[in-house]
mmCIF file of C-alpha atoms in Angstrom:
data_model
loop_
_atom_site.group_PDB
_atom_site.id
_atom_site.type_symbol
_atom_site.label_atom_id
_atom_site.label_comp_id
_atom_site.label_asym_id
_atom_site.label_seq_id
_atom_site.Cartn_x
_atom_site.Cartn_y
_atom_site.Cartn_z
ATOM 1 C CA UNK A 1 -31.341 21.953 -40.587
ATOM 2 C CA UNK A 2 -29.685 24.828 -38.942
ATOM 3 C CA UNK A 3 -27.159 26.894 -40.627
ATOM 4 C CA UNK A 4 -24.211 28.462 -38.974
ATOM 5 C CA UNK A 5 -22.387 31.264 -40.050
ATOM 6 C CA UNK A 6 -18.608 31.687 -40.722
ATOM 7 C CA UNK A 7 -16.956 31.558 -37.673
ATOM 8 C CA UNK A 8 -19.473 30.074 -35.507
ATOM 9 C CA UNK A 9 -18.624 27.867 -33.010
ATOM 10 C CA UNK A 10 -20.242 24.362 -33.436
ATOM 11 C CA UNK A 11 -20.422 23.524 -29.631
ATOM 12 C CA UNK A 12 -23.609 23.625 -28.170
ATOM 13 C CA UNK A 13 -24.457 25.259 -24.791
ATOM 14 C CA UNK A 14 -24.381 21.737 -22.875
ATOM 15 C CA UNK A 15 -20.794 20.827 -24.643
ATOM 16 C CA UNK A 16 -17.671 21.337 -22.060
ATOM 17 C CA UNK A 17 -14.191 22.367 -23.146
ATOM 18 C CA UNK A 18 -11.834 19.768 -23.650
ATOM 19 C CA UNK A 19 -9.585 19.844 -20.580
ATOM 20 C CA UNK A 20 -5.745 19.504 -21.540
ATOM 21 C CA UNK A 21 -3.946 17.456 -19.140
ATOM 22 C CA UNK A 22 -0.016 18.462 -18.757
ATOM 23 C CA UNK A 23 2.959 18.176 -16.110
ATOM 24 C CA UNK A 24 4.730 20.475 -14.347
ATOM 25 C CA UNK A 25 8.201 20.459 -12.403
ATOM 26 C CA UNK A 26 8.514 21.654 -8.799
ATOM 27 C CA UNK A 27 12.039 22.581 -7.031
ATOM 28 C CA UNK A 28 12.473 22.249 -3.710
ATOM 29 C CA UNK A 29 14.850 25.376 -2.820
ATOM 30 C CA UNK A 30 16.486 23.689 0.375
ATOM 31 C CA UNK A 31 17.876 20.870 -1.468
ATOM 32 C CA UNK A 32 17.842 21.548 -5.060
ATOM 33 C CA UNK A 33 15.649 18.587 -5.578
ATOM 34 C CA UNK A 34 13.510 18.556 -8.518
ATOM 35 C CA UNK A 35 9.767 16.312 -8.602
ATOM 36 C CA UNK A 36 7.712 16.204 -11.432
ATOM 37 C CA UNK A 37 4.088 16.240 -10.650
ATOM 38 C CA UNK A 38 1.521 14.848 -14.085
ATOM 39 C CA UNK A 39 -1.948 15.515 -14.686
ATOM 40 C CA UNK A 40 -2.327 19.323 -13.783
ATOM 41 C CA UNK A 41 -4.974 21.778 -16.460
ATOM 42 C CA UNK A 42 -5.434 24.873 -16.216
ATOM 43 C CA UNK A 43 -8.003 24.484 -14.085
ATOM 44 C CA UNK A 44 -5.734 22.916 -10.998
ATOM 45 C CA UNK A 45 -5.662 24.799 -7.820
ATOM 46 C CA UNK A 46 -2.565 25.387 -5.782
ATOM 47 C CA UNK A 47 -4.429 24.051 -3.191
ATOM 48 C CA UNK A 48 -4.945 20.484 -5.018
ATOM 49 C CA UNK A 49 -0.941 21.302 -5.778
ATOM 50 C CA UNK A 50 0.229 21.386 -2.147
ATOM 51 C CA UNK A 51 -2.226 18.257 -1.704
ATOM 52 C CA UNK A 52 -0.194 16.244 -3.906
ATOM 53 C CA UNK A 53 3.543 17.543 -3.060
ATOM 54 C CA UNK A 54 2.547 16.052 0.675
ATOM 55 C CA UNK A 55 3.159 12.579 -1.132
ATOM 56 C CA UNK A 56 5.379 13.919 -4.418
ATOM 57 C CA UNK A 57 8.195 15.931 -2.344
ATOM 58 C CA UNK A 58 7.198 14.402 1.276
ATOM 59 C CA UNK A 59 7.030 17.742 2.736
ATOM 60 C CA UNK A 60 4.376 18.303 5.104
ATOM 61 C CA UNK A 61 1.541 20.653 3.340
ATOM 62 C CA UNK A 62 1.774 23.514 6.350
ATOM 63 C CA UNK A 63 5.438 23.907 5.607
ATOM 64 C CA UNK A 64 4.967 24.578 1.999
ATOM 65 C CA UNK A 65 5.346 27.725 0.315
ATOM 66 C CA UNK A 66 4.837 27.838 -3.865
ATOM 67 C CA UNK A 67 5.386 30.223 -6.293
ATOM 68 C CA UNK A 68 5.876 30.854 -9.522
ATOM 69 C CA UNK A 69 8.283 32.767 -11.381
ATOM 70 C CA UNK A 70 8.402 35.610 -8.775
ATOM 71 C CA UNK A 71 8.906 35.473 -4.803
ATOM 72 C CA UNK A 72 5.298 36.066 -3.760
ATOM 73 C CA UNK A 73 3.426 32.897 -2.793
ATOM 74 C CA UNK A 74 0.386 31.660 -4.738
ATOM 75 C CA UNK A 75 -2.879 31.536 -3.199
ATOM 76 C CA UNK A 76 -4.368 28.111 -2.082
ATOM 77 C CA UNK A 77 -7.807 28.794 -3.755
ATOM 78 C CA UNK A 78 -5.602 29.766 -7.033
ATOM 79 C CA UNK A 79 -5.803 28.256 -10.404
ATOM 80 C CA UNK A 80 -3.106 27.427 -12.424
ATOM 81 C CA UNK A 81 -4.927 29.887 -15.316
ATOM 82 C CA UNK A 82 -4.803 32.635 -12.850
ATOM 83 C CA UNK A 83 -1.151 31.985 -11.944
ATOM 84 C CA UNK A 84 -0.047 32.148 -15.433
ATOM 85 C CA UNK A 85 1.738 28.372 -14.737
ATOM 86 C CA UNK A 86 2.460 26.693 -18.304
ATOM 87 C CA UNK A 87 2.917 22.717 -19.561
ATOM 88 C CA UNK A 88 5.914 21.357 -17.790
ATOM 89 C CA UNK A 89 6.706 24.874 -16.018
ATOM 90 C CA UNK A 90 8.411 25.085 -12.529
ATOM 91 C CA UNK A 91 7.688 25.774 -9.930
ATOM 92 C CA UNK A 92 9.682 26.883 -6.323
ATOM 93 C CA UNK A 93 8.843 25.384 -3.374
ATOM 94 C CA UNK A 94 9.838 26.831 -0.291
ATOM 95 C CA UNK A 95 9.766 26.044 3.576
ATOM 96 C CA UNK A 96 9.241 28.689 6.290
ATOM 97 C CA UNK A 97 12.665 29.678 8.056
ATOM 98 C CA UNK A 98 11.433 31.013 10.925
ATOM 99 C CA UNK A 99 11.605 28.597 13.803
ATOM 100 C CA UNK A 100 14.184 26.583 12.190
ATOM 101 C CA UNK A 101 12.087 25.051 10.067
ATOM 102 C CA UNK A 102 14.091 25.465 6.751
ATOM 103 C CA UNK A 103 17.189 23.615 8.655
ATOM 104 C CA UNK A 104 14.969 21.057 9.836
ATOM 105 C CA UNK A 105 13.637 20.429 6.372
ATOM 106 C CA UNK A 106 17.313 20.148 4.928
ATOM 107 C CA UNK A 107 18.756 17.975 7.085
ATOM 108 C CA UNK A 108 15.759 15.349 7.109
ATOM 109 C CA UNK A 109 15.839 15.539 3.123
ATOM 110 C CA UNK A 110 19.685 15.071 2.969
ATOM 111 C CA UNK A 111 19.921 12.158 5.062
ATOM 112 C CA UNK A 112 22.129 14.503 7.507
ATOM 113 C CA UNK A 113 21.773 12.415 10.921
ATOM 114 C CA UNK A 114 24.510 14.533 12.758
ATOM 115 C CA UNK A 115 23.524 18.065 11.601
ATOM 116 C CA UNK A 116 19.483 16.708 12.881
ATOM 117 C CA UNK A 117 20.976 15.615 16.226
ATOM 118 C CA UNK A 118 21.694 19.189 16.580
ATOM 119 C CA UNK A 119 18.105 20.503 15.412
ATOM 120 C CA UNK A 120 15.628 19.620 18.908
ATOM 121 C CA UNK A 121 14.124 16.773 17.421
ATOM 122 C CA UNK A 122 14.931 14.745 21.238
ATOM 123 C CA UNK A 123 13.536 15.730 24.633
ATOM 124 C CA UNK A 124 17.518 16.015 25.689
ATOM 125 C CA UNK A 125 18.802 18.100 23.258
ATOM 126 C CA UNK A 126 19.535 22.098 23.970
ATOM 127 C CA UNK A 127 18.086 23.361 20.871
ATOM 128 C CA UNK A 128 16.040 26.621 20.739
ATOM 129 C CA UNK A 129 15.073 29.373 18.915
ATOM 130 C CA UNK A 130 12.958 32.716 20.000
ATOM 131 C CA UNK A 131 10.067 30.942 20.242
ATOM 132 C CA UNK A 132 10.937 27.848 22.081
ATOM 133 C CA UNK A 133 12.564 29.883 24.497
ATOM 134 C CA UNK A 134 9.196 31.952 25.178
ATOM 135 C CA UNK A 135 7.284 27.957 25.969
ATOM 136 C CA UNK A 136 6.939 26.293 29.060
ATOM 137 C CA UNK A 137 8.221 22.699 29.444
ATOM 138 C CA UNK A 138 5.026 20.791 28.773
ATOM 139 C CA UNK A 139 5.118 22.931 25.499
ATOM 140 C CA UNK A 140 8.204 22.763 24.803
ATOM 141 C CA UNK A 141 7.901 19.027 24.654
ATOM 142 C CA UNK A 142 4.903 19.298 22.317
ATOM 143 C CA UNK A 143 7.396 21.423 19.895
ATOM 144 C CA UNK A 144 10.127 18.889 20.155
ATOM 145 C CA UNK A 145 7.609 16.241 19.212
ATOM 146 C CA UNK A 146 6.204 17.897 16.168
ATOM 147 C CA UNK A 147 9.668 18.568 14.825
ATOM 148 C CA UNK A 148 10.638 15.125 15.379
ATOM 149 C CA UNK A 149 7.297 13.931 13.498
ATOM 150 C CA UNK A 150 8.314 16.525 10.980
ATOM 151 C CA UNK A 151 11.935 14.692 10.696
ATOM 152 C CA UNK A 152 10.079 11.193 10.499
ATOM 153 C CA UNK A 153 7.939 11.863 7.748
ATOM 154 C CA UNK A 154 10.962 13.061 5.289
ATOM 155 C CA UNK A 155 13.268 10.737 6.269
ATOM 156 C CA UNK A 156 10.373 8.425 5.634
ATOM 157 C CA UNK A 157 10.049 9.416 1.984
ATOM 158 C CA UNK A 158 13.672 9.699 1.028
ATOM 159 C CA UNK A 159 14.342 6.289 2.442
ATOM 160 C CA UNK A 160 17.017 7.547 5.327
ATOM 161 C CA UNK A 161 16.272 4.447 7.091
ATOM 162 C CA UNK A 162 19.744 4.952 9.636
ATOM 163 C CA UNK A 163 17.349 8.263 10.411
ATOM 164 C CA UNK A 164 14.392 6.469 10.834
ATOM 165 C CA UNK A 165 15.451 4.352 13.438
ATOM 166 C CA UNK A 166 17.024 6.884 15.486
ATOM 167 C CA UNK A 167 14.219 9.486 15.321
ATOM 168 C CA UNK A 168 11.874 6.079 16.711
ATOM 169 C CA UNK A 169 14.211 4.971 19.239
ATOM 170 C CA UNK A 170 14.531 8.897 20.762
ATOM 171 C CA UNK A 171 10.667 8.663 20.705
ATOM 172 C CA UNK A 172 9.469 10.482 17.603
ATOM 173 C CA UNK A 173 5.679 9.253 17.030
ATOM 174 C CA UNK A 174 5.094 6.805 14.736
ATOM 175 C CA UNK A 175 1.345 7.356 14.317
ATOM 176 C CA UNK A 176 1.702 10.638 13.740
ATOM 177 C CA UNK A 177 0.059 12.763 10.805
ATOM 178 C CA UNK A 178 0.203 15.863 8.635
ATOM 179 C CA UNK A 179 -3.214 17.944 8.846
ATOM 180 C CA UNK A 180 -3.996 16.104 5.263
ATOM 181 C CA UNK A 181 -3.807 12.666 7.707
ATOM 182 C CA UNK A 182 -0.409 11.521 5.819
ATOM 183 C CA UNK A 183 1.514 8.915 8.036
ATOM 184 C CA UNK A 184 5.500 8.167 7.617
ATOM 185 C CA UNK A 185 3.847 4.621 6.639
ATOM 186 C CA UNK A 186 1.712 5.855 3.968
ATOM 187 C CA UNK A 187 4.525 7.849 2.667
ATOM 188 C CA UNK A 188 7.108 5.469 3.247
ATOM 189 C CA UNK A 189 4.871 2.959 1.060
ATOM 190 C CA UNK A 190 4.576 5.447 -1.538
ATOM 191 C CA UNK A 191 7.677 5.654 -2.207
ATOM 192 C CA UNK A 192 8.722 2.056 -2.055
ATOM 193 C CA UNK A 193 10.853 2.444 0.781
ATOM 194 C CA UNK A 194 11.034 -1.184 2.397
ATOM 195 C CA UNK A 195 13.228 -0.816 4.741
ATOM 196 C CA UNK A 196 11.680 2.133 6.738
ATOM 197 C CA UNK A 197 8.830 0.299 6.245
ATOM 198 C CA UNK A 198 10.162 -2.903 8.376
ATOM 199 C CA UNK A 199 11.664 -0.271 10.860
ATOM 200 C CA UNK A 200 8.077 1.644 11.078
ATOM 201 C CA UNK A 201 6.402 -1.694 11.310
ATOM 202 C CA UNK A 202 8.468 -2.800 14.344
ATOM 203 C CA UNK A 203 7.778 0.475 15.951
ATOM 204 C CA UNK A 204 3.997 -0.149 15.945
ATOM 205 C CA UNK A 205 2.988 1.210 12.741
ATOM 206 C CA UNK A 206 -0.820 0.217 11.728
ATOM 207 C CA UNK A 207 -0.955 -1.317 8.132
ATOM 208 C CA UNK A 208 -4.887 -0.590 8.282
ATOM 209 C CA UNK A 209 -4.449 3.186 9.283
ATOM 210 C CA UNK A 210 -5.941 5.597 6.394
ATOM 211 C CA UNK A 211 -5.474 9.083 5.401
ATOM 212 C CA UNK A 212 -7.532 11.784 4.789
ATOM 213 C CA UNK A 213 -8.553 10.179 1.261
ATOM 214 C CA UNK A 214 -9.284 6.822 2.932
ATOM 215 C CA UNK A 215 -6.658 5.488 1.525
ATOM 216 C CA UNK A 216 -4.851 2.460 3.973
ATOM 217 C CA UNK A 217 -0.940 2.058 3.186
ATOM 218 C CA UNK A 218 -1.064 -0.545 0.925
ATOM 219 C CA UNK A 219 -3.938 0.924 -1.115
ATOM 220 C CA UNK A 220 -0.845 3.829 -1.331
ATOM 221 C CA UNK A 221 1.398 0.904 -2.487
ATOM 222 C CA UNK A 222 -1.643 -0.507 -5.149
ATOM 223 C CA UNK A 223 -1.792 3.343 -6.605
ATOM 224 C CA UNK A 224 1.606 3.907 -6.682
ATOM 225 C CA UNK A 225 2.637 0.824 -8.170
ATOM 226 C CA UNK A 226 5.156 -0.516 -5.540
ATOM 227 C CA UNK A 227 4.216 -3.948 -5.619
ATOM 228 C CA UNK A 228 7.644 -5.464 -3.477
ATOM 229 C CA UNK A 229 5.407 -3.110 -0.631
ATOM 230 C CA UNK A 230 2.586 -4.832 -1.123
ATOM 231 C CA UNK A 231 4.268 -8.364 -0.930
ATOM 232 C CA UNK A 232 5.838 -7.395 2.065
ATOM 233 C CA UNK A 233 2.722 -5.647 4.248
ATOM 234 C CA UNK A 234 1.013 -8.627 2.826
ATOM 235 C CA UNK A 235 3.237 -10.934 4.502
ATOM 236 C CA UNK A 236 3.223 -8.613 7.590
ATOM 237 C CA UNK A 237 -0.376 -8.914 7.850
ATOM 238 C CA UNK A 238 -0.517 -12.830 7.683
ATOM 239 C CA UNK A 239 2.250 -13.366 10.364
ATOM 240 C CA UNK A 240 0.481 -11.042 12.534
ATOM 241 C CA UNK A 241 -2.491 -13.623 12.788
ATOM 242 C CA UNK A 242 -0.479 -16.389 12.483
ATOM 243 C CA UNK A 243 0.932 -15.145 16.096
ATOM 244 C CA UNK A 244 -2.354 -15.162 17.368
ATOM 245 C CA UNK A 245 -3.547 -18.195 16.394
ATOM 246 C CA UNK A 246 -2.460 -21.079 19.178
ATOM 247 C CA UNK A 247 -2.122 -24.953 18.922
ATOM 248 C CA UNK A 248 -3.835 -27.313 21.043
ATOM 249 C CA UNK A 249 -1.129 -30.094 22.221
ATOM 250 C CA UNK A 250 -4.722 -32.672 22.868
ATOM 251 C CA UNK A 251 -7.267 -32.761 20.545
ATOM 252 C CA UNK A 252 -10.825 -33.944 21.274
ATOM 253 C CA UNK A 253 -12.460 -36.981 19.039
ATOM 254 C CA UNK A 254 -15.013 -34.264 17.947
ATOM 255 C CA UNK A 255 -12.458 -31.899 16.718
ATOM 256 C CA UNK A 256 -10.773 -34.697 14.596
ATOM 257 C CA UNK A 257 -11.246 -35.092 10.689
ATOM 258 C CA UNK A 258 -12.293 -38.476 9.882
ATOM 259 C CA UNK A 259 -8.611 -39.355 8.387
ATOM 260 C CA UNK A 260 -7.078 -37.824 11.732
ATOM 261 C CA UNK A 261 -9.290 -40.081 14.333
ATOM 262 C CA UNK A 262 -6.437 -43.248 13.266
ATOM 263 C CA UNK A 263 -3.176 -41.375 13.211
ATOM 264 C CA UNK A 264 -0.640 -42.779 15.402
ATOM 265 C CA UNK A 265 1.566 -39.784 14.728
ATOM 266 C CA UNK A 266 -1.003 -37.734 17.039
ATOM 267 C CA UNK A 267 -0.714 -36.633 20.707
ATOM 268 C CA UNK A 268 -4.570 -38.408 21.370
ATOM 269 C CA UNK A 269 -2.970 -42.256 20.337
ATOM 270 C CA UNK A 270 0.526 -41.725 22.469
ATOM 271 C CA UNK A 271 -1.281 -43.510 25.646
ATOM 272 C CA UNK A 272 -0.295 -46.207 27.237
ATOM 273 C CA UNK A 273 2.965 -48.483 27.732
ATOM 274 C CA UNK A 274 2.493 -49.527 24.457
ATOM 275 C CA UNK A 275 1.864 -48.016 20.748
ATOM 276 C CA UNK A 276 -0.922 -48.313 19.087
ATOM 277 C CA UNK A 277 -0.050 -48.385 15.094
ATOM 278 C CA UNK A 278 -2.893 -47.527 12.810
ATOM 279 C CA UNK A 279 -2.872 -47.560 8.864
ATOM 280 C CA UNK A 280 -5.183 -45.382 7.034
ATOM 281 C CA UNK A 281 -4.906 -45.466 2.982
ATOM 282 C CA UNK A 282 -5.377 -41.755 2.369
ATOM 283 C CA UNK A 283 -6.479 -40.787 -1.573
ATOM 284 C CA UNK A 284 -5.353 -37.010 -2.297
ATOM 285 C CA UNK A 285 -8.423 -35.318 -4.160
ATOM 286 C CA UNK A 286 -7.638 -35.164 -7.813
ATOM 287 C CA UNK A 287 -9.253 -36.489 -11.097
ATOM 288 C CA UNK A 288 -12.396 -39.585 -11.036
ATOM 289 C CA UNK A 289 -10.029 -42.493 -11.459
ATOM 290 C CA UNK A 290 -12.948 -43.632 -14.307
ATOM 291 C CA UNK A 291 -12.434 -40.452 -15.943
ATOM 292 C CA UNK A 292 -8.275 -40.745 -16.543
ATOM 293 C CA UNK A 293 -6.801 -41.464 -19.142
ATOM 294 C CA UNK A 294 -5.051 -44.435 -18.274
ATOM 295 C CA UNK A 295 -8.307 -45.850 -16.819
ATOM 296 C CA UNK A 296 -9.115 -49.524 -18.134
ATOM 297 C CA UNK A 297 -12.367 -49.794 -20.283
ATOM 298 C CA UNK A 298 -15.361 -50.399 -18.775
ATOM 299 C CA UNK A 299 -17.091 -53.563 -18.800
ATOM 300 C CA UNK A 300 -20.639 -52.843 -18.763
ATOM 301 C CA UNK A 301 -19.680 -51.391 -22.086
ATOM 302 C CA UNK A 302 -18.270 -54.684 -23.549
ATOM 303 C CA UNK A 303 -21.833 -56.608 -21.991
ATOM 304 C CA UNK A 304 -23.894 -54.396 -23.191
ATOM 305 C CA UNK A 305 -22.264 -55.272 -26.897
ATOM 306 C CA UNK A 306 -22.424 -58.374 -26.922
ATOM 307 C CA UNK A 307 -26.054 -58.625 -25.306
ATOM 308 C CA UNK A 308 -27.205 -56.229 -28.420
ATOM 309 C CA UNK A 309 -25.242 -58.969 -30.121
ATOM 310 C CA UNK A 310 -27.685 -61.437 -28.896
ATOM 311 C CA UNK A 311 -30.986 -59.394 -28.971
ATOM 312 C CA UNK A 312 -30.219 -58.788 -32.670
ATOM 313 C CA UNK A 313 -30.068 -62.827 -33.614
ATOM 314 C CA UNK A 314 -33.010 -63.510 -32.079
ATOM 315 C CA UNK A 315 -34.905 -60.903 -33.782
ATOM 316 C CA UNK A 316 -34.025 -62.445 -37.313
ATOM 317 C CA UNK A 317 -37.071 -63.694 -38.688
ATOM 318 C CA UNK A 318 -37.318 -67.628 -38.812
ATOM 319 C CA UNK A 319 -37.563 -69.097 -42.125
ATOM 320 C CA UNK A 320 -39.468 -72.965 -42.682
ATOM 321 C CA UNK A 321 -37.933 -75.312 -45.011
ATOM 322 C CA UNK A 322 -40.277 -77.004 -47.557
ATOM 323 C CA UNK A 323 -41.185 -80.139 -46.263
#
């Protein structure tokens, strides 16, 4: 048997280091807000970070900006080992201001419909900023779009459902996605947010759309543990075929069941001056009436008694009496 010295460590070459799972607390600098994100190690990238946050903070991955401690932003391809980022540590998370992006961000987080109004998220308003004002028109209609997607996914995951139904009704895109294929649905589900869910649903939101993960909205709900979601894109679902599923007013004999062919109470026996009336005894299926316990006994049981009865008299043997 092999010895080891003092000191030694006892894992062998093919052994991995235990991995120590721990949480850490991000702060979103527009609002204040503070999200708590589990299961990071050491080995977590900022990358995997930002990944998460899209769902955690429902702010679009391209806006984000994280660091730690300092100003400087961490790199995607980062680990939390090289960042120095410690069990339940926070972290900042900033939004770029140029372009009005950091207003945008605020007001969609706050629930602030009137301050939004004001922030080009409709083809009408007279919002701009240096850039806009370099665009042409089909561009600049492509910018207000993407801000009011933008606006629609927050909103979304706050549960600003007032916001929600404006931002839909002034034509903000309810299909669209964040480069990591997140939809105001899937976020909105996430969160448990039922109400923008009916309002994204009536827009023409698609239960069966996935993300980037594969994930549909109501696997979201499944993961996330919002079961009232589930119940209610459940019940979305079904009514949506039930709508598509018509009723013949005449039935043909061949499409009848066999206790339908004598009901008077269908379209097919309303002919005629007069009524025809029809009486069919129909048995729900249930328990073997033999088999209940209220059944009466069976008789074969009390014949086959007393014919063992008989069998075993005459088998008695026969004795003669002395003459």
């Amino acid at each position: 048997m092999a010895s080891y010295e003092k000191g030694q460590s006892l894992r062998t070459r093919n052994d991995t280091p235990q991995v120590t799972l721990f949480s850490v607390k991000v702060r979103l600098q527009e609002t204040g807000e503070m999200f708590r994100v589990p299961c990071c190690s050491r080995l977590t990238k900022v990358a995997e970070l930002i990944e998460r946050l899209e769902l955690v903070a429902g702010i679009p991955a391209h806006f984000q900006r994280l660091s730690y401690i300092d100003e400087g932003d961490m790199p995607d391809k980062s680990t939390f080992k090289y960042n120095g980022i410690i069990p339940k540590g926070t972290i900042s998370l900033r939004t770029w201001s140029q372009d009005g992006c950091s207003d945008l961000v605020k007001a969609a987080a706050e629930g602030d419909l009137t301050k939004l109004k004001c922030l080009g998220v409709t083809v009408d308003s007279n919002y701009n900023t240096p850039n806009s004002l370099l665009l042409s028109l089909e561009a600049r209609c492509d910018w207000v779009a993407a801000r009011a997607s933008t606006a629609l996914y927050i909103a979304s995951h706050r549960g600003h459902t007032s916001m929600v139904h404006f931002l839909l009704r002034n034509g903000a895109n309810v299909h669209g996605k964040t480069s990591l294929g997140n939809s105001p649905l899937h976020v909105a589900a996430a969160m448990g947010n039922c109400d923008c869910i009916d309002e994204l649903l009536a827009y023409g939101a698609e239960i069966q759309d996935t993300d980037g993960n594969g994930h549909s909205a109501l696997d979201l709900a499944a993961l996330w543990g919002q079961k009232s979601v589930e119940n209610r894109l459940f019940l979305y679902q079904w009514r949506k075929r039930a709508s598509k599923v018509s009723l013949k007013s005449h039935l043909d004999p061949k499409e009848l069941f066999p206790h339908q062919k004598f009901d008077s109470s269908l379209q097919t026996w309303r002919r005629g001056p007069q009524a025809k009336n029809y009486m069919v005894n129909l048995v729900n299926h249930g328990e073997y009436s033999g088999s209940n316990i209220n059944a009466p006994r069976k008789h074969s049981s009390v014949r086959r008694q007393a014919n063992l009865k008989e069998s075993n008299v005459n088998m008695k043997p026969s004795i003669d009496k002395p003459g």
